[in-house]
Coordinates of C-alpha atoms and ligand atoms in Angstrom, one line a residue:
X1146 CA 31.2 -43.6 -56.0
X1147 CA 27.8 -42.3 -55.1
X1148 CA 27.3 -44.7 -52.2
X1149 CA 30.6 -43.7 -50.7
X1150 CA 29.7 -40.1 -50.8
X1151 CA 26.3 -40.8 -49.2
X1152 CA 28.1 -42.7 -46.4
X1153 CA 30.4 -39.8 -46.0
X1154 CA 27.5 -37.4 -45.6
X1155 CA 25.9 -39.6 -43.0
X1156 CA 29.1 -39.8 -41.1
X1157 CA 29.5 -36.0 -41.3
X1158 CA 26.0 -35.6 -40.1
X1159 CA 26.5 -38.0 -37.2
X1160 CA 29.7 -36.3 -36.2
X1161 CA 28.0 -32.9 -36.3
X1162 CA 25.2 -34.1 -34.1
X1163 CA 27.6 -35.7 -31.6
X1164 CA 29.6 -32.5 -31.4
X1165 CA 26.5 -30.4 -30.9
X1166 CA 24.9 -32.7 -28.4
X1167 CA 24.1 -31.0 -25.2
X1168 CA 23.7 -32.9 -22.0
X1169 CA 20.6 -31.7 -20.3
X1170 CA 19.4 -32.3 -16.8
X1171 CA 16.3 -34.2 -16.9
X1172 CA 14.2 -35.8 -14.2
X1173 CA 15.8 -39.1 -15.3
X1174 CA 19.1 -38.0 -13.7
X1175 CA 18.9 -39.9 -10.5
X1176 CA 21.0 -40.3 -7.4
X1177 CA 20.7 -42.0 -4.0
X1178 CA 20.2 -40.5 -0.6
X1179 CA 23.0 -41.8 1.6
X1180 CA 22.4 -39.8 4.7
X1181 CA 19.7 -37.6 6.0
X1182 CA 18.8 -35.8 9.2
X1183 CA 18.2 -32.4 10.7
X1184 CA 16.9 -31.1 7.3
X1185 CA 20.1 -31.9 5.5
X1186 CA 20.7 -34.8 3.0
X1187 CA 23.7 -36.2 1.3
X1188 CA 23.1 -37.6 -2.1
X1189 CA 25.4 -39.7 -4.2
X1190 CA 25.3 -39.5 -7.9
X1191 CA 23.7 -36.6 -9.8
X1192 CA 27.0 -35.3 -11.4
X1193 CA 25.3 -32.6 -13.4
X1194 CA 23.4 -30.8 -10.7
X1195 CA 23.9 -27.1 -10.3
X1196 CA 24.2 -25.1 -7.2
X1197 CA 20.8 -24.0 -5.9
X1198 CA 18.9 -26.6 -8.1
X1199 CA 15.7 -28.2 -6.9
X1200 CA 15.9 -31.9 -6.3
X1201 CA 12.9 -34.2 -6.3
X1202 CA 13.2 -36.9 -3.7
X1203 CA 10.9 -39.9 -3.8
X1204 CA 7.8 -39.6 -1.6
X1205 CA 6.9 -36.2 -3.0
X1206 CA 9.6 -34.2 -1.2
X1207 CA 11.9 -31.5 -2.5
X1208 CA 15.4 -30.5 -1.6
X1209 CA 17.8 -27.7 -2.6
X1210 CA 21.3 -28.6 -3.7
X1211 CA 23.8 -26.5 -1.7
X1212 CA 27.2 -28.3 -1.6
X1213 CA 28.6 -29.7 -4.8
X1214 CA 31.4 -32.2 -4.2
X1215 CA 33.1 -34.6 -6.5
X1216 CA 31.0 -37.7 -5.9
X1217 CA 28.2 -36.5 -3.7
X1218 CA 26.2 -33.4 -3.0
X1219 CA 24.8 -31.9 0.2
X1220 CA 21.2 -30.7 0.0
X1221 CA 18.7 -29.0 2.3
X1222 CA 15.3 -30.5 2.6
X1223 CA 12.3 -28.3 2.0
X1224 CA 10.0 -30.3 4.2
X1225 CA 10.2 -32.4 7.4
X1226 CA 12.9 -35.0 7.3
X1227 CA 10.9 -37.7 9.2
X1228 CA 9.5 -39.4 6.2
X1229 CA 12.8 -39.7 4.3
X1230 CA 15.3 -42.5 4.7
X1231 CA 18.6 -43.5 3.3
X1232 CA 18.3 -45.3 0.0
X1233 CA 15.6 -43.0 -1.3
X1234 CA 16.1 -41.9 -4.9
X1235 CA 16.8 -38.2 -5.7
X1236 CA 16.2 -36.7 -9.1
X1237 CA 17.5 -33.5 -10.5
X1238 CA 14.9 -31.2 -12.0
X1239 CA 16.8 -28.5 -13.7
X1240 CA 14.7 -25.9 -11.9
X1241 CA 15.2 -23.6 -9.0
X1242 CA 12.7 -23.1 -6.2
X1243 CA 9.7 -21.0 -7.3
X1244 CA 6.6 -19.6 -5.6
X1245 CA 3.2 -18.4 -6.8
X1246 CA 3.1 -14.6 -7.0
X1247 CA 0.6 -11.9 -7.9
X1248 CA -2.6 -10.4 -6.6
X1249 CA -4.0 -13.7 -5.5
X1250 CA -1.5 -13.6 -2.6
X1251 CA -2.8 -10.3 -1.1
X1252 CA -4.4 -10.8 2.3
X1253 CA -2.9 -14.3 2.5
X1254 CA -0.5 -16.0 4.9
X1255 CA 1.8 -18.5 3.2
X1256 CA 4.8 -20.6 4.2
X1257 CA 8.1 -20.1 2.4
X1258 CA 7.0 -22.5 -0.4
X1259 CA 3.9 -20.5 -1.1
X1260 CA 1.5 -23.0 0.6
X1261 CA -1.3 -21.2 2.4
X1262 CA -1.3 -21.4 6.2
X1263 CA -4.5 -19.4 6.9
X1264 CA -6.9 -22.2 6.2
X1265 CA -8.1 -20.5 3.1
X1266 CA -8.5 -21.9 -0.4
X1267 CA -5.3 -22.9 -2.4
X1268 CA -3.6 -20.1 -4.2
X1269 CA -4.6 -20.2 -7.8
X1270 CA -2.1 -17.7 -9.3
X1271 CA -0.8 -18.8 -12.6
X1272 CA 2.4 -16.8 -12.2
X1273 CA 5.5 -18.2 -10.6
X1274 CA 8.8 -16.5 -9.8
X1275 CA 12.0 -18.2 -8.7
X1276 CA 12.9 -17.2 -5.1
X1277 CA 16.4 -16.2 -6.1
X1278 CA 16.8 -13.5 -8.7
X1279 CA 19.5 -11.0 -9.7
X1280 CA 19.2 -7.5 -8.3
X1281 CA 18.3 -4.7 -10.7
X1282 CA 21.3 -3.3 -12.4
X1283 CA 22.6 0.3 -11.9
X1284 CA 21.0 1.6 -15.1
X1285 CA 17.6 0.0 -14.2
X1286 CA 17.4 2.1 -11.1
X1287 CA 16.2 5.6 -10.4
X1288 CA 17.1 7.9 -7.5
X1289 CA 15.4 7.4 -4.2
X1290 CA 13.7 10.7 -3.7
X1291 CA 10.1 10.0 -2.8
X1292 CA 9.1 9.6 0.9
X1293 CA 7.7 6.4 2.2
X1294 CA 5.9 7.7 5.3
X1295 CA 6.0 5.5 8.4
X1296 CA 3.5 7.6 10.3
X1297 CA 5.9 7.8 13.2
X1298 CA 6.8 11.4 13.9
X1299 CA 10.3 10.8 15.1
X1300 CA 11.2 8.8 12.0
X1301 CA 9.4 10.9 9.3
X1302 CA 11.0 14.0 10.7
X1303 CA 14.6 12.9 11.5
X1304 CA 15.3 9.6 9.9
X1305 CA 13.2 9.7 6.6
X1306 CA 12.7 6.6 4.6
X1307 CA 12.5 6.8 0.9
X1308 CA 10.8 4.5 -1.6
X1309 CA 13.4 2.0 -2.6
X1310 CA 15.5 2.5 0.4
X1311 CA 16.8 -0.2 2.8
X1312 CA 16.5 1.0 6.4
X1313 CA 17.5 -1.3 9.2
X1314 CA 15.5 -1.5 12.4
X1315 CA 18.0 -2.6 15.1
X1316 CA 17.7 -3.0 18.9
X1317 CA 17.7 -5.4 21.8
X1318 CA 14.8 -7.8 22.4
X1319 CA 11.5 -6.2 23.4
X1320 CA 12.3 -2.7 22.3
X1321 CA 9.4 -2.3 19.9
X1322 CA 11.1 -3.4 16.6
X1323 CA 8.2 -5.4 15.3
X1324 CA 5.7 -2.7 16.5
X1325 CA 7.6 -0.1 14.5
X1326 CA 7.5 -2.2 11.3
X1327 CA 3.9 -3.1 11.7
X1328 CA 2.9 0.5 12.4
X1329 CA 4.6 1.4 9.1
X1330 CA 2.5 -1.2 7.3
X1331 CA -0.6 0.1 8.9
X1332 CA 0.3 3.6 7.8
X1333 CA 0.3 2.5 4.1
X1334 CA -3.4 2.1 4.2
X1335 CA -4.9 4.0 1.2
X1336 CA -1.5 5.0 -0.1
X1337 CA -1.4 2.3 -2.8
X1338 CA 1.7 0.5 -1.3
X1339 CA 1.7 -3.3 -1.2
X1340 CA 3.3 -4.7 1.9
X1341 CA 5.0 -8.1 2.6
X1342 CA 5.8 -9.2 6.1
X1343 CA 8.3 -12.0 6.4
X1344 CA 8.4 -13.7 9.8
X1345 CA 11.6 -15.7 10.2
X1346 CA 12.1 -18.1 13.1
X1347 CA 9.6 -16.4 15.4
X1348 CA 7.2 -17.8 17.9
X1349 CA 3.9 -18.8 16.3
X1350 CA 2.1 -16.6 18.9
X1351 CA 4.1 -13.5 17.9
X1352 CA 3.3 -14.0 14.2
X1353 CA -0.3 -14.6 15.1
X1354 CA -0.5 -11.3 17.1
X1355 CA 1.0 -9.4 14.1
X1356 CA -1.6 -10.9 11.8
X1357 CA -4.4 -10.0 14.2
X1358 CA -3.1 -6.5 14.5
X1359 CA -2.9 -6.1 10.7
X1360 CA -6.5 -7.5 10.5
X1361 CA -7.8 -5.2 13.2
X1362 CA -6.5 -2.1 11.4
X1363 CA -7.6 -3.2 7.9
X1364 CA -4.1 -3.6 6.7
X1365 CA -4.1 -7.3 5.8
X1366 CA -6.0 -6.7 2.6
X1367 CA -2.9 -5.1 1.0
X1368 CA -0.4 -7.3 2.8
X1369 CA 1.1 -10.7 2.2
X1370 CA 2.5 -12.6 5.2
X1371 CA 5.3 -15.1 4.6
X1372 CA 5.7 -17.1 7.7
X1373 CA 8.4 -19.6 8.9
X1374 CA 8.1 -20.1 12.6
X1375 CA 10.8 -21.2 15.0
X1376 CA 9.4 -24.8 14.9
X1377 CA 10.1 -25.1 11.2
X1378 CA 13.3 -26.5 9.8
X1379 CA 16.3 -24.3 9.2
X1380 CA 16.1 -24.6 5.4
X1381 CA 12.5 -23.2 5.4
X1382 CA 13.6 -20.4 7.6
X1383 CA 16.5 -19.8 5.3
X1384 CA 14.5 -19.4 2.1
X1385 CA 11.7 -17.4 3.7
X1386 CA 13.1 -13.9 3.0
X1387 CA 14.0 -14.8 -0.6
X1388 CA 10.4 -16.0 -1.1
X1389 CA 9.0 -12.8 0.4
X1390 CA 11.3 -10.8 -1.9
X1391 CA 10.1 -12.8 -5.0
X1392 CA 6.5 -12.1 -4.1
X1393 CA 7.3 -8.4 -3.6
X1394 CA 9.3 -8.2 -6.8
X1395 CA 6.3 -9.3 -8.9
X1396 CA 4.5 -6.2 -7.6
X1397 CA 7.5 -4.0 -8.1
X1398 CA 8.1 -5.0 -11.7
X1399 CA 4.4 -4.4 -12.4
X1400 CA 5.0 -0.8 -11.5
X1401 CA 3.8 -0.7 -7.9
X1402 CA 5.3 0.5 -4.7
X1403 CA 6.1 -2.3 -2.2
X1404 CA 7.3 -2.4 1.4
X1405 CA 8.9 -5.5 2.8
X1406 CA 9.7 -6.3 6.4
X1407 CA 12.2 -9.0 7.3
X1408 CA 11.5 -9.9 10.9
X1409 CA 14.3 -10.7 11.7
X1410 CA 17.6 -11.3 9.8
X1411 CA 19.5 -12.3 13.0
X1412 CA 17.4 -15.5 13.1
X1413 CA 17.9 -15.9 9.4
X1414 CA 21.6 -15.8 9.9
X1415 CA 21.3 -18.4 12.7
X1416 CA 19.3 -20.7 10.4
X1417 CA 21.9 -20.4 7.7
X1418 CA 24.6 -21.1 10.3
X1419 CA 22.8 -24.3 11.3
X1420 CA 22.6 -25.4 7.7
X1421 CA 26.2 -24.6 7.0
X1422 CA 27.4 -26.5 10.1
X1423 CA 25.3 -29.5 9.2
X1424 CA 26.7 -29.4 5.7
X1425 CA 30.2 -29.4 7.3
X1426 CA 31.2 -26.1 5.7
X1427 CA 34.1 -24.4 7.4
X1428 CA 33.0 -21.9 10.0
X1429 CA 34.4 -18.5 10.7
X1430 CA 33.7 -15.7 13.2
X1431 CA 31.0 -16.5 15.7
X1432 CA 30.8 -19.9 13.9
X1433 CA 29.0 -18.3 10.9
X1434 CA 30.2 -19.5 7.5
X1435 CA 32.3 -17.3 5.3
X1436 CA 29.4 -16.3 2.9
X1437 CA 27.1 -15.0 5.6
X1438 CA 27.6 -11.4 4.3
X1439 CA 26.7 -12.5 0.8
X1440 CA 23.3 -14.1 1.8
X1441 CA 22.2 -10.7 3.2
X1442 CA 23.7 -8.5 0.6
X1443 CA 22.2 -10.4 -2.3
X1444 CA 18.8 -10.3 -0.5
X1445 CA 18.9 -6.5 0.3
X1446 CA 20.3 -5.5 -3.1
X1447 CA 17.1 -6.6 -4.6
X1448 CA 15.4 -3.6 -3.1
X1449 CA 15.3 -0.7 -5.5
X1450 CA 13.4 2.1 -7.1
X1451 CA 13.1 1.2 -10.7
X1452 CA 13.6 3.6 -13.6
X1453 CA 10.5 4.9 -15.4
X1454 CA 11.5 2.7 -18.4
X1455 CA 10.9 -0.4 -16.1
X1456 CA 7.6 1.0 -14.8
X1457 CA 8.9 3.1 -11.9
X1458 CA 7.9 0.6 -9.2
X1459 CA 9.9 0.4 -5.9
X1460 CA 10.8 -2.1 -3.2
X1461 CA 11.5 -0.6 0.2
X1462 CA 13.0 -2.9 2.7
X1463 CA 12.9 -2.7 6.5
X1464 CA 15.1 -5.5 7.8
X1465 CA 15.1 -6.1 11.5
X1466 CA 18.2 -7.1 13.5
X1467 CA 18.1 -8.1 17.2
X1468 CA 21.2 -7.1 19.2
X1469 CA 22.5 -8.6 22.5
X1470 CA 22.9 -6.0 25.3
X1471 CA 22.9 -3.2 22.8
X1472 CA 26.0 -4.5 21.0
X1473 CA 25.7 -3.1 17.5
X1474 CA 29.3 -4.0 16.7
X1475 CA 28.7 -7.7 16.7
X1476 CA 29.2 -9.6 13.5
X1477 CA 25.7 -9.8 11.9
X1478 CA 24.7 -6.3 13.1
X1479 CA 27.8 -4.7 11.5
X1480 CA 27.3 -6.7 8.3
X1481 CA 23.7 -5.6 7.9
X1482 CA 24.4 -2.0 8.9
X1483 CA 27.0 -1.8 6.2
X1484 CA 24.6 -3.2 3.6
X1485 CA 21.6 -0.9 4.4
X1486 CA 21.1 2.8 3.7
X1487 CA 20.8 3.6 7.4
X1488 CA 19.5 2.3 10.7
X1489 CA 16.8 3.1 13.3
X1490 CA 18.4 2.2 16.6
X1491 CA 15.9 1.3 19.4
X1492 CA 17.3 1.4 22.9
X1493 CA 16.0 -0.6 25.9
X1494 CA 16.8 2.2 28.3
X1495 CA 14.7 4.7 26.4
X1496 CA 12.0 2.1 26.1
X1497 CA 11.9 1.4 29.8
X1498 CA 11.9 5.1 30.6
X1499 CA 8.8 5.5 28.6
X1500 CA 10.2 7.0 25.4
X1501 CA 8.2 5.0 22.9
X1502 CA 9.1 4.4 20.1
X1503 CA 12.5 4.2 21.7
X1504 CA 14.5 5.7 18.9
X1505 CA 18.0 6.7 19.8
X1506 CA 18.3 9.7 17.6
X1507 CA 22.0 10.0 18.0
X1508 CA 22.8 6.6 16.7
X1509 CA 20.1 6.5 14.0
X1510 CA 20.7 7.7 10.5
X1511 CA 19.1 7.7 7.1
X1512 CA 21.8 7.9 4.4
X1513 CA 19.2 9.0 1.9
X1514 CA 18.3 11.9 4.2
X1515 CA 16.5 15.0 3.1
X1516 CA 16.2 13.7 -0.5
X1517 CA 13.4 11.5 0.7
X1518 CA 11.5 14.3 2.5
X1519 CA 8.8 16.6 1.1
X1520 CA 9.5 20.3 1.3
X1521 CA 7.2 20.9 4.2
X1522 CA 8.8 18.3 6.4
X1523 CA 12.3 19.4 5.5
X1524 CA 11.4 23.0 6.4
X1525 CA 10.2 22.1 10.0
X1526 CA 12.5 19.2 10.8
X1527 CA 15.9 20.8 10.0
X1528 CA 16.7 21.7 13.6
X1529 CA 14.9 19.0 15.5
X1530 CA 17.8 16.7 15.6
X1531 CA 20.2 19.4 16.7
X1532 CA 17.9 20.7 19.4
X1533 CA 17.5 17.2 20.8
X1534 CA 21.2 16.6 20.8
X1535 CA 21.7 19.9 22.6
X1536 CA 19.0 18.9 25.1
X1537 CA 20.6 15.6 25.9
X1538 CA 24.0 17.2 26.5
X1539 CA 22.5 19.8 28.9
X1540 CA 20.3 17.2 30.6
X1541 CA 23.4 15.3 31.6
X1542 CA 24.9 18.4 33.2
X1543 CA 21.7 19.3 35.0
X1544 CA 21.8 16.0 36.7
X1545 CA 24.5 17.3 39.0
X1546 CA 22.1 19.7 40.5
X1547 CA 24.0 22.7 39.5
X1548 CA 22.3 26.2 39.4
X1549 CA 20.9 26.6 35.9
X1550 CA 20.8 29.9 34.0
X1551 CA 17.8 30.9 32.0
X1552 CA 19.1 29.9 28.6
X1553 CA 19.9 26.4 29.9
X1554 CA 16.5 26.2 31.4
X1555 CA 14.8 27.1 28.2
X1556 CA 16.9 24.5 26.2
X1557 CA 15.9 21.9 28.8
X1558 CA 12.3 22.9 28.6
X1559 CA 12.2 22.9 24.9
X1560 CA 14.0 19.5 24.6
X1561 CA 11.8 17.9 27.2
X1562 CA 8.6 19.0 25.3
X1563 CA 10.0 18.0 22.0
X1564 CA 10.9 14.5 23.4
X1565 CA 7.3 14.3 24.7
X1566 CA 5.8 15.2 21.4
X1567 CA 7.8 12.6 19.6
X1568 CA 6.3 9.8 21.8
X1569 CA 3.7 7.9 20.1
X1570 CA 1.4 5.0 20.9
X1571 CA 1.4 1.8 18.9
X1572 CA -0.8 1.6 15.9
X1573 CA -1.6 5.3 15.9
X1574 CA 0.1 6.7 12.8
X1575 CA 0.2 10.4 12.3
X1576 CA -0.2 12.1 8.9
X1577 CA 2.5 14.2 7.3
X1578 CA 0.6 17.4 7.7
X1579 CA -0.1 16.8 11.4
X1580 CA 3.6 16.0 12.1
X1581 CA 4.5 19.3 10.2
X1582 CA 2.0 21.3 12.3
X1583 CA 3.1 19.7 15.6
X1584 CA 6.8 20.4 14.8
X1585 CA 6.0 24.0 13.7
X1586 CA 4.4 24.6 17.1
X1587 CA 7.3 23.0 19.0
X1588 CA 10.1 24.5 17.0
X1589 CA 8.6 28.0 17.4
X1590 CA 8.4 27.4 21.2
X1591 CA 4.7 28.0 21.3
X1592 CA 4.0 25.4 23.9
X1593 CA 6.5 26.6 26.4
X1594 CA 3.7 27.6 28.8
X1595 CA 2.2 24.1 28.8
X1596 CA 3.5 21.6 31.4
X1597 CA 5.7 18.8 29.9
X1598 CA 3.3 16.0 30.8
X1599 CA 0.4 17.7 29.2
X1600 CA 2.1 18.6 25.9
X1601 CA 0.8 15.6 24.0
X1602 CA -2.8 15.9 25.1
X1603 CA -2.7 19.6 24.3
X1604 CA -1.3 18.9 20.8
X1605 CA -4.0 16.4 20.2
X1606 CA -6.7 18.9 21.2
X1607 CA -5.2 21.6 19.0
X1608 CA -5.1 19.2 16.0
X1609 CA -8.7 18.3 16.7
X1610 CA -9.5 22.0 16.9
X1611 CA -7.8 22.6 13.5
X1612 CA -9.6 19.6 11.9
X1613 CA -13.0 20.9 13.2
X1614 CA -12.5 24.6 12.3
X1615 CA -9.8 24.9 9.6
X1616 CA -9.5 21.5 7.8
X1617 CA -8.3 23.3 4.7
X1618 CA -4.9 24.0 6.3
X1619 CA -3.8 20.4 6.7
X1620 CA -5.4 19.5 3.3
X1621 CA -3.3 22.2 1.7
X1622 CA -0.1 21.0 3.3
X1623 CA -0.9 17.4 2.1
X1624 CA -1.7 18.5 -1.4
X1625 CA 1.2 21.0 -2.0
X1626 CA 3.6 19.1 0.2
X1627 CA 4.8 22.5 1.3
X1628 CA 4.5 24.7 4.2
X1629 CA 4.2 28.3 3.0
X1630 CA 5.2 31.2 5.2
X1631 CA 1.5 32.2 5.2
X1632 CA 0.4 28.8 6.5
X1633 CA 3.1 28.9 9.2
X1634 CA 1.7 32.2 10.2
X1635 CA -1.8 30.8 10.2
X1636 CA -0.8 28.0 12.5
X1637 CA 0.5 30.5 15.0
X1638 CA -2.7 32.5 14.7
X1639 CA -5.0 29.5 15.1
X1640 CA -3.0 28.4 18.1
X1641 CA -3.5 31.8 19.7
X1642 CA -7.2 31.5 19.1
X1643 CA -7.2 27.9 20.5
X1644 CA -5.3 29.0 23.6
X1645 CA -7.7 31.8 24.1
X1646 CA -10.6 29.3 24.0
X1647 CA -8.9 27.1 26.4
X1648 CA -8.3 29.9 28.9
X1649 CA -11.9 31.1 28.5
X1650 CA -13.3 27.7 29.1
X1651 CA -11.1 27.2 32.2
X1652 CA -12.2 30.6 33.6
X1653 CA -15.9 29.8 32.9
X1654 CA -15.6 26.5 34.6
X1655 CA -13.9 28.1 37.6
X1656 CA -16.6 30.7 37.8
X1657 CA -19.3 28.0 37.6
X1658 CA -17.7 26.0 40.3
X1659 CA -17.3 29.0 42.7
X1660 CA -20.7 30.5 41.9
X1661 CA -22.6 27.3 41.6
X1662 CA -24.3 25.2 44.4
X1663 CA -21.8 23.5 46.6
Ligands
ATP1968 P1 11.1 -9.1 20.2 O1 12.5 -8.9 20.4 O2 10.4 -10.1 21.1 O3 10.8 -9.4 18.7 P2 10.4 -6.5 19.6 O4 11.6 -5.7 19.7 O5 9.9 -6.8 18.2 O6 10.4 -7.7 20.5 P3 7.7 -5.6 20.1 O7 7.2 -7.0 20.2 O8 7.4 -4.8 18.9 O9 9.3 -5.6 20.3 O10 7.2 -4.8 21.3 C1 7.5 -5.1 22.7 C2 6.4 -4.7 23.6 O11 6.4 -3.2 23.6 C3 5.0 -5.1 23.1 O12 4.3 -5.5 24.2 C4 4.4 -3.8 22.5 O13 3.0 -3.8 22.7 C5 5.1 -2.7 23.3 N1 5.3 -1.5 22.4 C6 6.0 -1.4 21.3 N2 6.0 -0.2 20.8 C7 5.2 0.5 21.6 C8 4.8 1.9 21.7 N3 5.1 2.8 20.7 N4 4.0 2.3 22.7 C9 3.6 1.4 23.6 N5 4.0 0.2 23.7 C10 4.8 -0.3 22.7
MG1969 MG1 9.7 -8.7 17.2

């Protein structure tokens, strides 16, 4: 009797174990490469591979499973395909692609797999993050209500960007898109914001010049550059923005403010289209695959401002999109416009006519708006957009050479001076207080006696005069983030003093010239 019961127990135990047995992916799951080329492989076998899983191919190469079919899978190769051939063995790893993250990456240039490209020492970070990660949930987020200053007067005043916002930079080729993003990175110096610049499918020379600019202005120390150039395979270009985001997320989740630039997502879409076509996925509009919207939305949704409970960090995204002949209603531009919280539209025509940065104020918008502006900026910038719109409208009429009345003339004069003051050179960020002071002067029409061409120089001189004689004014605006009525009055008084000085100096010079030896 006893023996039978013992057998019964063993049988029960065996049954229990068989029932509870879980099939796990191990490196020992192997398949065979049956086709490879253009960065795409077809592997037979591996029935348990999951979508997005990392495959290890013989000869020390990795691939990413993308297409799961009944007997074979399509994968993209995360390396050059030259060294692979049909018949190679592919193993599943049960992992997804990860990159080293953390402070060790600051000041470094890495490829989309986290391998250094700057000739420096290998990255020794012990922390890894997978390149794909879910976006923070609604309750993990806080409101976007702190400004992320770009240092560009036209943007900080009219199209404010908040920490945690996604603001698209869109425009034709050579309209200053990269310059705008790089200037924003330069402006973060000393503001405790970590920056990540992701170059996707760009010329090596362009990426190099961005890195040189960052170095020149001391901005590389707090920046990570993730670089996949045009010569790299489509799969590497495709994962570059996700890698950049994973690196940025590490800083965000440790409570820091991060700015990420994706330069640019049009090329990212093209890389994904190439992969999809090679994987023989059905193509849709403009030959892009059906999930092209999803690849960008799941990327940009990862930008957020986290709640205090999660450390209060933020990830602000500046994706860039290149348009063709100003067509913002093409497929990819409309997709990304609808995902982001606003766009900065740069126009070739403005760029050519010397308005740089070439921001088209009418078509640019920030859906976070005034919530991301400090009180001082909000106070002075309220009417700027309206005045500029008014000016543009009047300027069109005045082209017909009609007689202009005085009020039209004053609108035109004010608008022209305002446009002039919003022009800004590359890599010369302007502080919040200086933008506020400049706009206070312009909106109160205090520069109407200065010729349009000289407005910028006059403003620079006035700001220098303030820094030399009354530095407490700008300091107070920076500290309180407000422009009190008294301070506004002070600006007017100081300007009167400054103008008096200028007139006196001019008169003295004239006297000297006429009275002096000829
Ligand atoms: P691409 O389409 O090639 O990526 P892009 O739109 O990124 O071009 P940039 O490379 O940033 O444009 O700028 C194009 C040119 O315009 C560069 O030579 C740059 O130096 C110049 N530029 C950009 N912004 C300004 C500015 N504010 N003032 C003067 N020059 C500028
Ligand atoms: Mg560019």
